[in-house]
Each structure stands twice: as C-alpha cells, then as structure tokens.
PDB file of C-alpha atoms in Angstrom:
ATOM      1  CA  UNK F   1     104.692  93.354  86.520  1.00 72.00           C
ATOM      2  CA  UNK F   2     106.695  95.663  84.749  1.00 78.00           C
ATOM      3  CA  UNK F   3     105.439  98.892  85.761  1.00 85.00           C
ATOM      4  CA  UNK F   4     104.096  97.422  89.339  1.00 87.00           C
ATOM      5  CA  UNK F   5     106.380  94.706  90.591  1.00 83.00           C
ATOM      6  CA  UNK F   6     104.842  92.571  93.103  1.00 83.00           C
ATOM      7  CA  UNK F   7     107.785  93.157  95.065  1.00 83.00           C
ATOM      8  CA  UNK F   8     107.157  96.835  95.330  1.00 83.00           C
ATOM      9  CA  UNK F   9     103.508  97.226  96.688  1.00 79.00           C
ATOM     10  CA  UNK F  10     104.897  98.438 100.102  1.00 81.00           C
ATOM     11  CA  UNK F  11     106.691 100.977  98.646  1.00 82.00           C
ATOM     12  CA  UNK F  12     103.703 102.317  96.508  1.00 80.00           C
ATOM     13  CA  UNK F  13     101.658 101.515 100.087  1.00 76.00           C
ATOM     14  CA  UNK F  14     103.606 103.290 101.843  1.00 76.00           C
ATOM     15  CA  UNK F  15     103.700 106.704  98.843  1.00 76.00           C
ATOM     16  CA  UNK F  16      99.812 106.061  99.963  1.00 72.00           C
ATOM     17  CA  UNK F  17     100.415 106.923 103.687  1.00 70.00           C
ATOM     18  CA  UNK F  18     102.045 109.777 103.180  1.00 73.00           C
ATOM     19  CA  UNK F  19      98.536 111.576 102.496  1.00 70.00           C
ATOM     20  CA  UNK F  20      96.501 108.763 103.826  1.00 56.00           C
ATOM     21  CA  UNK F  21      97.841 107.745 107.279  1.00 54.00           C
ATOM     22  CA  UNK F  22     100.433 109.941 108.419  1.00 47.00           C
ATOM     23  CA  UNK F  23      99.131 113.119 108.250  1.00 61.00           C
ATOM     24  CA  UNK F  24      95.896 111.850 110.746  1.00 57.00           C
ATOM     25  CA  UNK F  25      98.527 110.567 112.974  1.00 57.00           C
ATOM     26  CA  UNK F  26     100.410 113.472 113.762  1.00 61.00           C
ATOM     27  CA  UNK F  27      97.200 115.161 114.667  1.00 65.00           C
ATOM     28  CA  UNK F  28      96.430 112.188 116.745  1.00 70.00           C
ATOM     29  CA  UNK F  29      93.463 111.345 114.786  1.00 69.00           C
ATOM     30  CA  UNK F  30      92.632 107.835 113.511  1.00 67.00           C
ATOM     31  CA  UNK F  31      93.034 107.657 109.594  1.00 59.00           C
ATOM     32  CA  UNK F  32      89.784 106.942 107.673  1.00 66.00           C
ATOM     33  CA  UNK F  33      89.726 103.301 106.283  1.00 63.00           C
ATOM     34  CA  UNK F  34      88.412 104.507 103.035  1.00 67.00           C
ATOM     35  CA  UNK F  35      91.771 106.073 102.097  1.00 68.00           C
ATOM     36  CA  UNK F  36      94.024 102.078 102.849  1.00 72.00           C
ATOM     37  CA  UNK F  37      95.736 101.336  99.857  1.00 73.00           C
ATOM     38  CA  UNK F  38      95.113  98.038  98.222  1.00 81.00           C
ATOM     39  CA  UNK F  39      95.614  96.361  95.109  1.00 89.00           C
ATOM     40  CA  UNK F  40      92.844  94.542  93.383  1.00 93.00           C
ATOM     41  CA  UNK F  41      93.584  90.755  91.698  1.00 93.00           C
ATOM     42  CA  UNK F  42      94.742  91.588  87.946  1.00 94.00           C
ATOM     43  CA  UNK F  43      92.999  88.306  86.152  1.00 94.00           C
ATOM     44  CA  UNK F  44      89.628  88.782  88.862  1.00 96.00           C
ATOM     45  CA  UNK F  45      89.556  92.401  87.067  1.00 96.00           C
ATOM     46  CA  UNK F  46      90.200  91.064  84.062  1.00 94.00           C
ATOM     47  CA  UNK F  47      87.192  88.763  84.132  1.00 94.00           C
ATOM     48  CA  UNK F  48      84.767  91.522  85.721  1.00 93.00           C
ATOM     49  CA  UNK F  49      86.060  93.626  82.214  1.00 91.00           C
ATOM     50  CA  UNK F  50      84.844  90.857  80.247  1.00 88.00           C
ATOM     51  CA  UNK F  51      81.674  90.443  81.580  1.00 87.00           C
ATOM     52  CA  UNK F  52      80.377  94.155  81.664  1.00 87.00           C
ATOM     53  CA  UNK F  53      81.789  93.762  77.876  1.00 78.00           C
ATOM     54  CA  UNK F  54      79.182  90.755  77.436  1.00 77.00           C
ATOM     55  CA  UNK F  55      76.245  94.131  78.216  1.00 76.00           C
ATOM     56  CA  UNK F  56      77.343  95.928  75.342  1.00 74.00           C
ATOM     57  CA  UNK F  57      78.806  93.411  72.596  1.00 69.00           C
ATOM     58  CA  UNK F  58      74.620  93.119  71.055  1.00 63.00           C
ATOM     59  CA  UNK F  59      74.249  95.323  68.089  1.00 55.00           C
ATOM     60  CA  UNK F  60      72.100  97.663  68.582  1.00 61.00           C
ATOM     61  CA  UNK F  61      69.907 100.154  66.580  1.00 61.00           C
ATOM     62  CA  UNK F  62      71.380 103.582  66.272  1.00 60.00           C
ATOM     63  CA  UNK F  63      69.097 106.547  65.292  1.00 62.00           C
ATOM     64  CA  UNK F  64      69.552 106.329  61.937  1.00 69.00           C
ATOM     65  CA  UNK F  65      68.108 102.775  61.947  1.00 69.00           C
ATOM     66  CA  UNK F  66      71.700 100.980  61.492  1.00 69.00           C
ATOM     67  CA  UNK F  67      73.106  98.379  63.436  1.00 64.00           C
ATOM     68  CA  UNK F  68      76.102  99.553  65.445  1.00 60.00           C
ATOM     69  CA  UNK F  69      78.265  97.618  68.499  1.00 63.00           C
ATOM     70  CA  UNK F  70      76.985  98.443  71.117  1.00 64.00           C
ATOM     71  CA  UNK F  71      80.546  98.127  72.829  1.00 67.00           C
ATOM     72  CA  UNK F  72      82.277 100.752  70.477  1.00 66.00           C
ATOM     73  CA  UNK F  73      83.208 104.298  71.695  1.00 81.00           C
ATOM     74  CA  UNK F  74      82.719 103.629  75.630  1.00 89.00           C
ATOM     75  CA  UNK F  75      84.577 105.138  78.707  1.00 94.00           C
ATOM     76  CA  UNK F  76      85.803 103.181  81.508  1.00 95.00           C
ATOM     77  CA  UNK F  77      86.473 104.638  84.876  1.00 97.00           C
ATOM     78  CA  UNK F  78      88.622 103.563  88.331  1.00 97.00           C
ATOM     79  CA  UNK F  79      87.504 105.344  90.801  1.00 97.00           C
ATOM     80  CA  UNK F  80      89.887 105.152  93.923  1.00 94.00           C
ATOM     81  CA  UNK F  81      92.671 104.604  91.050  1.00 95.00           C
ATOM     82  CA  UNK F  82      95.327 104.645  93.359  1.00 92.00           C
ATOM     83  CA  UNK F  83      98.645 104.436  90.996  1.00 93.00           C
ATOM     84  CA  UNK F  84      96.677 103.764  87.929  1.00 95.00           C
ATOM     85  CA  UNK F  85      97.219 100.131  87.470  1.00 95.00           C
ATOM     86  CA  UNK F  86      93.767  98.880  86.618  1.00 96.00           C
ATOM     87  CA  UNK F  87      93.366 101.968  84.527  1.00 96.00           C
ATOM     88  CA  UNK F  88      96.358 100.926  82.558  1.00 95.00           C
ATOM     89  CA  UNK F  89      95.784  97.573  82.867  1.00 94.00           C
ATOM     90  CA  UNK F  90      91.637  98.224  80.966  1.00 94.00           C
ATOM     91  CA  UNK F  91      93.317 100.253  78.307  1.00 92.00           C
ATOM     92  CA  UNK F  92      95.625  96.673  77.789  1.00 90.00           C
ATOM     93  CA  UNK F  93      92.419  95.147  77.447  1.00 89.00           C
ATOM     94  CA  UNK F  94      90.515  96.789  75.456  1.00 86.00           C
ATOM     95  CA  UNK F  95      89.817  99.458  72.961  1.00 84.00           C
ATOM     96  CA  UNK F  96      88.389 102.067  74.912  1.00 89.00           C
ATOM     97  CA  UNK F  97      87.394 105.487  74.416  1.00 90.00           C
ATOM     98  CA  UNK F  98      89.125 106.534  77.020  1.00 92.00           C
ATOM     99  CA  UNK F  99      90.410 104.828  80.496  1.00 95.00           C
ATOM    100  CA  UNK F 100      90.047 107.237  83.375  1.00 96.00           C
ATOM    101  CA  UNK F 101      91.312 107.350  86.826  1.00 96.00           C
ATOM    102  CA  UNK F 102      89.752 109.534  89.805  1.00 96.00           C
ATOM    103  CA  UNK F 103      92.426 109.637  93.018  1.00 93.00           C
ATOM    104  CA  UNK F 104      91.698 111.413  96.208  1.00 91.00           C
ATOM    105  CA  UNK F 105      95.516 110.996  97.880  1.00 90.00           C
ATOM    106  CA  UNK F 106      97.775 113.751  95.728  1.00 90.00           C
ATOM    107  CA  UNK F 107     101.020 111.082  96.345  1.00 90.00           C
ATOM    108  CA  UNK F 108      99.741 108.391  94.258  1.00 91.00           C
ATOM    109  CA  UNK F 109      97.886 110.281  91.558  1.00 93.00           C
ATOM    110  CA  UNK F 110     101.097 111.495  91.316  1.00 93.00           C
ATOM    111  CA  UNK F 111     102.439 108.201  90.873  1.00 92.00           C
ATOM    112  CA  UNK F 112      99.940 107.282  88.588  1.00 93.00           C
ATOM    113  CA  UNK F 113     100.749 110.214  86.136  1.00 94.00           C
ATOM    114  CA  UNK F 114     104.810 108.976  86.372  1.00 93.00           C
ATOM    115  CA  UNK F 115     104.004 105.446  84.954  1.00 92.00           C
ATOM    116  CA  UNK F 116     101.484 107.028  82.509  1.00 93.00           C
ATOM    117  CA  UNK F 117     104.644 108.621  81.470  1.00 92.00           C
ATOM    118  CA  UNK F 118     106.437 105.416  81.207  1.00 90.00           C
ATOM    119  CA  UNK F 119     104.065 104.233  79.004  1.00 90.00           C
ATOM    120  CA  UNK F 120     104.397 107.685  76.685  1.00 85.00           C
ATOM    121  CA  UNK F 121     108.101 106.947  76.411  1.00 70.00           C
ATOM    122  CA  UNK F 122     107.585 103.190  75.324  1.00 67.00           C
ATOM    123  CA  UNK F 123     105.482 104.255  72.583  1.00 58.00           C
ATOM    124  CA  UNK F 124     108.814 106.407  71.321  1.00 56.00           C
ATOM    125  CA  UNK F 125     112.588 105.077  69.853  1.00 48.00           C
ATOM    126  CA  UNK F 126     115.204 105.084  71.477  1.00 46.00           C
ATOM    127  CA  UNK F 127     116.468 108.513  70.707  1.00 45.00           C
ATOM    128  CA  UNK F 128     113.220 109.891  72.386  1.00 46.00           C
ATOM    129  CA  UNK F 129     111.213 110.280  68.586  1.00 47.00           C
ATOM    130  CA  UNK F 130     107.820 109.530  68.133  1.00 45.00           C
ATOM    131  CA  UNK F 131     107.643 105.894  66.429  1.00 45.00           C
ATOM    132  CA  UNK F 132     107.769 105.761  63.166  1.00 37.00           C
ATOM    133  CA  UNK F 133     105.658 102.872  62.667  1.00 38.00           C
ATOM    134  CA  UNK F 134     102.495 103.000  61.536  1.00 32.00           C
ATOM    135  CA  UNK F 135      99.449 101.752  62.781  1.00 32.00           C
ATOM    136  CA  UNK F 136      99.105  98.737  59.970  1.00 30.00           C
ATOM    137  CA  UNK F 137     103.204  98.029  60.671  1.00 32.00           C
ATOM    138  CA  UNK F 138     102.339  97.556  64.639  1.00 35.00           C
ATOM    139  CA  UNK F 139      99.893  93.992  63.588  1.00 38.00           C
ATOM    140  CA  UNK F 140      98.447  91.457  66.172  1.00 36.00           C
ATOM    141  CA  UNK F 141     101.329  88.838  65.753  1.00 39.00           C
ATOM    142  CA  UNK F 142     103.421  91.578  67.523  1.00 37.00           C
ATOM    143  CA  UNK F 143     101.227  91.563  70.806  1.00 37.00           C
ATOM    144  CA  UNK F 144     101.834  89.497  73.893  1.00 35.00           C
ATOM    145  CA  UNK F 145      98.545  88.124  73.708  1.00 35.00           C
ATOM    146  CA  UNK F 146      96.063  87.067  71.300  1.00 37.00           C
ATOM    147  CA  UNK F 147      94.166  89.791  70.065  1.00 36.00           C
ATOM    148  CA  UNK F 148      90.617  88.907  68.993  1.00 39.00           C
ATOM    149  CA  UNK F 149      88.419  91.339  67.208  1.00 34.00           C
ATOM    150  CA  UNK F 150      85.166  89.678  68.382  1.00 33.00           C
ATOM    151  CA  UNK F 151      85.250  90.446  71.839  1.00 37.00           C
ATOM    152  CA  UNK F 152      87.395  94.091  70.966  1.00 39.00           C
ATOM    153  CA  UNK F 153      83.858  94.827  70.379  1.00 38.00           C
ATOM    154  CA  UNK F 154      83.859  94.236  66.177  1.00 38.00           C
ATOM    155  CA  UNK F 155      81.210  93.528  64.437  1.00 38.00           C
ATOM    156  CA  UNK F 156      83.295  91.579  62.737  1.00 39.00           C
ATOM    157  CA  UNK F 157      86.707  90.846  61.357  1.00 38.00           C
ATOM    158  CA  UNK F 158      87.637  93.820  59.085  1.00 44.00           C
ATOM    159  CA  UNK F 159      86.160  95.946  61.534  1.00 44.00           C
ATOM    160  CA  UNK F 160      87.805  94.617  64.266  1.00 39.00           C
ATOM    161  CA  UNK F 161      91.508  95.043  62.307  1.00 40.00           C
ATOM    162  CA  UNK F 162      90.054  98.570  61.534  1.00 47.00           C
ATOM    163  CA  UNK F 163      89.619  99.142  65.183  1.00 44.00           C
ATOM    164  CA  UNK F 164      92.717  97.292  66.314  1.00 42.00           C
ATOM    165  CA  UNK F 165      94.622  99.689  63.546  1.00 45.00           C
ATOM    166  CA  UNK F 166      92.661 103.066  65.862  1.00 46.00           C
ATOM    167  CA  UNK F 167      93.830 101.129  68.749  1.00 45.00           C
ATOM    168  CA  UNK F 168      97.646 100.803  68.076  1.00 44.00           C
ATOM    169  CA  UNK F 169      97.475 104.365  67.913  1.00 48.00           C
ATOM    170  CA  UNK F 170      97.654 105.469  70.787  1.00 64.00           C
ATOM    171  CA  UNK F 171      99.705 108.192  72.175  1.00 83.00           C
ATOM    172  CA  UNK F 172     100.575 105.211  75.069  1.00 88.00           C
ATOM    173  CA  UNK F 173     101.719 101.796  74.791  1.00 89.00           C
ATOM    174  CA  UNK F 174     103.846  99.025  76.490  1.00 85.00           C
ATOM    175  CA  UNK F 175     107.271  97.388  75.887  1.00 77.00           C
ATOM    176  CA  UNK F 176     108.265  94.348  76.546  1.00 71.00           C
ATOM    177  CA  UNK F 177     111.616  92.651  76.135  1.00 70.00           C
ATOM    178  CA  UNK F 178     111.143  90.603  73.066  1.00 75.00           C
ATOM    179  CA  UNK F 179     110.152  93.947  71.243  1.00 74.00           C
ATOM    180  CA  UNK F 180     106.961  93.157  71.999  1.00 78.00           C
ATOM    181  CA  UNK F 181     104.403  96.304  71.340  1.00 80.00           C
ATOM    182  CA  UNK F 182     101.332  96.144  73.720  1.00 84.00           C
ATOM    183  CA  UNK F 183      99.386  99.472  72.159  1.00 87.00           C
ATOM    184  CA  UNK F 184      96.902 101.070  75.329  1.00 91.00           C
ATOM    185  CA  UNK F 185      93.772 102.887  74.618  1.00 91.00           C
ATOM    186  CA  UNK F 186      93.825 106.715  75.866  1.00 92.00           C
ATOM    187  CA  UNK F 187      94.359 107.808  79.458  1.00 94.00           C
ATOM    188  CA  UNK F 188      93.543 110.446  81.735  1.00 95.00           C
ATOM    189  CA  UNK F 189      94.186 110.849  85.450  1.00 95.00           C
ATOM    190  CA  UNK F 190      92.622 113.160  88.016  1.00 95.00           C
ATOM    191  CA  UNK F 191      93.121 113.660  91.718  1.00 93.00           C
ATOM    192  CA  UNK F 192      89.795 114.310  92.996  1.00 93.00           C
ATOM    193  CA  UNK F 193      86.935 112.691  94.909  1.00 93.00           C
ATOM    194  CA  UNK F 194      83.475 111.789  93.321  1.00 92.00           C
ATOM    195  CA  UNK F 195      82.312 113.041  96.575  1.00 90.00           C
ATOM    196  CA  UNK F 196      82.361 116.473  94.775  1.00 90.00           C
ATOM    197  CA  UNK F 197      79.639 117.143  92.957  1.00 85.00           C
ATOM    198  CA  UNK F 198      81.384 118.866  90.557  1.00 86.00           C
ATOM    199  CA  UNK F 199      84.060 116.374  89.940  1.00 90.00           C
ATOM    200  CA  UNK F 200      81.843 115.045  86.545  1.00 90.00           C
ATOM    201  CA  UNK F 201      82.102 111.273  85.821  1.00 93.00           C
ATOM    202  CA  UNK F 202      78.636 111.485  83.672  1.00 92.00           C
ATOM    203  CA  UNK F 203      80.406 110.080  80.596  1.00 93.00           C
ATOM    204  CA  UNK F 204      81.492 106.338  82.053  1.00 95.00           C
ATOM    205  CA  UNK F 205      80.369 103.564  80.479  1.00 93.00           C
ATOM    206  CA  UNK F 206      81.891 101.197  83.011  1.00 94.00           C
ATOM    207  CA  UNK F 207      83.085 102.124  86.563  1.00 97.00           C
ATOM    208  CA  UNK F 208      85.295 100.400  89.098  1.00 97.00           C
ATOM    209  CA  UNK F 209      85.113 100.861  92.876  1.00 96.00           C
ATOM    210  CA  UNK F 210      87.206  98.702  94.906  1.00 94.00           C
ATOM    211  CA  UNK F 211      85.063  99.710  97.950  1.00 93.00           C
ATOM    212  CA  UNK F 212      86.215  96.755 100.214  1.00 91.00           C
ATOM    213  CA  UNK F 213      87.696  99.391 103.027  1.00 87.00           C
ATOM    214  CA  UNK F 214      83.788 101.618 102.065  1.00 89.00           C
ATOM    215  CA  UNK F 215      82.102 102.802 105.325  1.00 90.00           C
ATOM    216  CA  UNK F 216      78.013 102.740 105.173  1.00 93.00           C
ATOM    217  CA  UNK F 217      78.450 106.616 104.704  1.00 92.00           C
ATOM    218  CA  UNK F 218      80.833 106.482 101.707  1.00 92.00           C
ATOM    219  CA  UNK F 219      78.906 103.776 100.182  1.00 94.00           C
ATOM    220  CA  UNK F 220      75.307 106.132 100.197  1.00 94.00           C
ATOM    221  CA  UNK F 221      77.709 108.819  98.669  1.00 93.00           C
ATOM    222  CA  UNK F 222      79.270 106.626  96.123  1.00 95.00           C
ATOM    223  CA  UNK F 223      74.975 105.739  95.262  1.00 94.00           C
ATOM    224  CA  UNK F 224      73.778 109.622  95.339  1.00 92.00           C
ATOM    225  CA  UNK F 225      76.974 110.072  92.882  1.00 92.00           C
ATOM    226  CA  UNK F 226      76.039 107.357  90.263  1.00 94.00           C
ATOM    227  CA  UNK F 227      72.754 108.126  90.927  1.00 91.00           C
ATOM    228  CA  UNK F 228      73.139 111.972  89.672  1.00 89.00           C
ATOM    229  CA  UNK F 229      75.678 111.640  86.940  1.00 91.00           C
ATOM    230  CA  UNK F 230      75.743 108.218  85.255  1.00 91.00           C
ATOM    231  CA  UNK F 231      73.165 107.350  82.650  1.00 88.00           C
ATOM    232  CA  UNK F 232      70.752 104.235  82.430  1.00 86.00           C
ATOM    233  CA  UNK F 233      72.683 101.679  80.564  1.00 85.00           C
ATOM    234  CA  UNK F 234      76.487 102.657  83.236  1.00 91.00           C
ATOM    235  CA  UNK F 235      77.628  99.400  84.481  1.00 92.00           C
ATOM    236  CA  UNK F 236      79.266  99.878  88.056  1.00 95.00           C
ATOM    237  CA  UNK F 237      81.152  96.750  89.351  1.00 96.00           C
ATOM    238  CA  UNK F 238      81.525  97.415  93.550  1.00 96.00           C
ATOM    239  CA  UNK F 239      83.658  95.218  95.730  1.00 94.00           C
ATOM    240  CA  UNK F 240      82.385  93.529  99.494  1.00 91.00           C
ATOM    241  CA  UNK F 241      79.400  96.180  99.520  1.00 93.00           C
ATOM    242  CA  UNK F 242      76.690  97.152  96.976  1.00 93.00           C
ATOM    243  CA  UNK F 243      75.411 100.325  95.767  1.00 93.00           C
ATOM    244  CA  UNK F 244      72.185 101.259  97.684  1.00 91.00           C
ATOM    245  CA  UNK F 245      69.284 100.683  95.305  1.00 88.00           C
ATOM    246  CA  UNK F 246      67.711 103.987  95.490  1.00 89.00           C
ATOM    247  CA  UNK F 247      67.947 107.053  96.899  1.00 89.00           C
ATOM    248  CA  UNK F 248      66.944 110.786  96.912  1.00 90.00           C
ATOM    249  CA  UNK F 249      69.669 113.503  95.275  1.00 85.00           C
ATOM    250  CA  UNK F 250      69.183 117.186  97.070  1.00 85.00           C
ATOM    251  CA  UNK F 251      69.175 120.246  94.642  1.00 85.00           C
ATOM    252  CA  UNK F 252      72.657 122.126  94.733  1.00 81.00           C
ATOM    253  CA  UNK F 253      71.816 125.435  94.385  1.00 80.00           C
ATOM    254  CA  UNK F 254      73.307 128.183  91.869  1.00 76.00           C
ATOM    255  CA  UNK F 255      73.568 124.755  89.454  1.00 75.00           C
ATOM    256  CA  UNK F 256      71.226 123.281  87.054  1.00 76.00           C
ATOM    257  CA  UNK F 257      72.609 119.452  88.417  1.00 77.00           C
ATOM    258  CA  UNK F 258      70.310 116.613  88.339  1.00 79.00           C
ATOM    259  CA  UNK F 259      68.485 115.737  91.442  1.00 83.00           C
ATOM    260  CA  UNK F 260      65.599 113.841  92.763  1.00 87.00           C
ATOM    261  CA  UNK F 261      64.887 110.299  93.379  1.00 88.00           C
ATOM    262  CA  UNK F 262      67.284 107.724  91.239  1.00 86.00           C
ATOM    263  CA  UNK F 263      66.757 103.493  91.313  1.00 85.00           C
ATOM    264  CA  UNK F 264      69.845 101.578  90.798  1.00 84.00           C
ATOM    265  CA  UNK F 265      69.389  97.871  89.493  1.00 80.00           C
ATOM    266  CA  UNK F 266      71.080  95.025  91.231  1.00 66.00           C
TER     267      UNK F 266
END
C-alpha cells in the first residue's frame, strides 16, 4: 500500500487513459477493451504464486545425475504489467531469477520504472549511499513477514538461509516504517506487446495475464505467443478466459523462429 495506495488507483487509471482511451477518442474511435486498466486482488495473486510454486518445489534430476529444486533459478513474467505492482509484489514473494514486466501503454510503463526506482532508493541510506549492510546483517527477523526457506524453494534449511542471503541482495528492496527491510528479487520492465514476435518472453518460468478485458482475437494471439516461445514445463495462469489448447504458428520469414503446430495443457 505503500507504493500503490488504494486511494490512488484512479489516478494511476487515469495515467492509463492517457495512451489507452483518450487518444481513440479524439479520433472518434472506440478504445479497445484490451488496453482498461485494472488491478488484480494482491492475496488471490499471492495464492496463484504459491501454487505454480507447488509445480516446481520436487527435486528433480539434473544432468549430472544430482538432485536439484526444481523451483531454483526461475523467471516470472506479468504480462499487461501495467505499473508493475504484481511484478514487485512476486519479487516480495519470492526468490526469483528475475521478475519481469511487459507493458503496451508507454504512460504506465513509465510509471512502473518510477516506483522501481523507489524501490532502488530504499535499498540505499539516507545520504543516497549504497547500504552498507551485508547480506548476513539484513536476517529474517528483520522482514515483515515470516520468511520460510521451504517454500523459497530450499532444499532445505541451510540452503534456504544461503538463498535468502542471494536474495537480500538485491539491487531493490522495500522500507517500511519500523526499519523494516523487505529485500525484492531482480526487476526488469519493458514497454512492448507479446503480440510482437520479436518481443522474446522464451525464458519465463511462470507468466501472468490478467486477460479479464481479452477479446477472442487477443486471446488466440496470447496462445500462438506461448505456443512459439515458452518451453514445456512454463506455467501460464490466465484470468476469465483460457489459452486455446492448440494451434498452428506461421513461419516468419528472414527468421529462424519456431513455428508449426503447438498443444497447450489445461
């Protein structure tokens, strides 16, 4: 609530209609309901996260024949991230990779890169210096929540302190203020549509789409764009509407992209 105060969604709604609304009005056009602004339910997300977590927290065999976590080293993505806070709010949640957001509307990616700033400057002192505290000084009791290394995808407890130690980190983190430190995993945003082919979002583990506002049309484009890019194992959590279940990918030519016929499980 810090960084999006309830009280505040029309004002980030209405940053949203600046590229969203208004400029298909003055042309006398009706705006596409793909590009409404909304803001998805914090603790609903927050459960969905856990869940796709429950896929990867099995050890698995690695090439060498070990036993890894499955859950370590993955990639989250928003896509439709809006001002970024489900982005920020995953890397709150967990260790991630990385936590990216993909924005079509240039107005609230650019929001999204001011309160990714924020959270740069509350992972500094006062006098604008990097933190002097190391990762071992920044240790669970500090956090606003319980931290619990089990479902941080350890594979047990030392190695979940190891990767809580990787965690705090983080060029970004959260203040509260107690003096609270809330550390974030890493963060990228990027104003582009995975309507573009070339916009590449082959690396995400997990993917968000609140795709309540989706046409038919934007839906079989959000399934042709999983369908080319992500690999088997990508978890992709859709809202109201689900992905279509398989479909056929054209060549692009000039470009050694995937294409073909891709099946989506359900």
């Amino acid at each position: 609530n810090m960084l999006y105060p309830p009280d505040e969604m029309s004002s980030r709604n209405a940053i949203s209609r600046t590229d969203g609304y208004w400029k298909y009005i003055s042309k006398g056009e009706d705006p596409p309901s793909t590009l409404v602004y909304g803001e998805f339910d914090f603790l609903t997300f927050s459960d969905l996260l856990d869940k796709s977590v429950a896929y990867y927290n099995e050890s698995i065999e690695n090439q060498d024949g070990k036993l890894v976590n499955g859950w370590s080293d993955k990639t989250f993505l928003d896509i439709g991230s809006g001002t970024g806070r489900l982005v920020i709010g995953a890397a709150a949640l967990h260790p991630f990779k990385l936590c990216k957001g993909l924005e079509i509307l240039p107005g609230i990616h650019e929001s999204a890169l001011n309160n990714l700033e924020i959270c740069k400057r509350s992972s500094r002192s006062s006098d604008g210096s990097a933190t002097d505290k190391s990762p071992q000084e920044i240790n669970t009791s500090q956090l606003p929540y319980q931290w619990n290394p089990m479902t941080g995808g350890a594979a047990s407890l030392e190695d979940g302190q190891n990767k809580f130690n990787e965690f705090s980190s983080s060029e970004y983190s959260l203040s509260t203020d107690d003096g609270k430190v809330l550390p974030l995993s890493p963060i990228a945003f990027t104003c582009g549509s995975f309507d573009d082919p070339y916009e590449y979002i082959g690396d995400s583990d997990i993917v968000f789409v609140f795709s309540t506002c989706f046409s038919e049309e934007m839906m079989s484009k959000l399934s042709d764009c999983i369908g080319r890019q992500c690999r088997q194992g990508t978890v992709v959590i859709t809202t109201e509407f689900k992905l279509h279940s398989a479909g056929t990918i054209q060549p692009l030519p000039g470009t050694t992209m995937s294409f073909g016929d891709y099946d989506i499980d359900l």
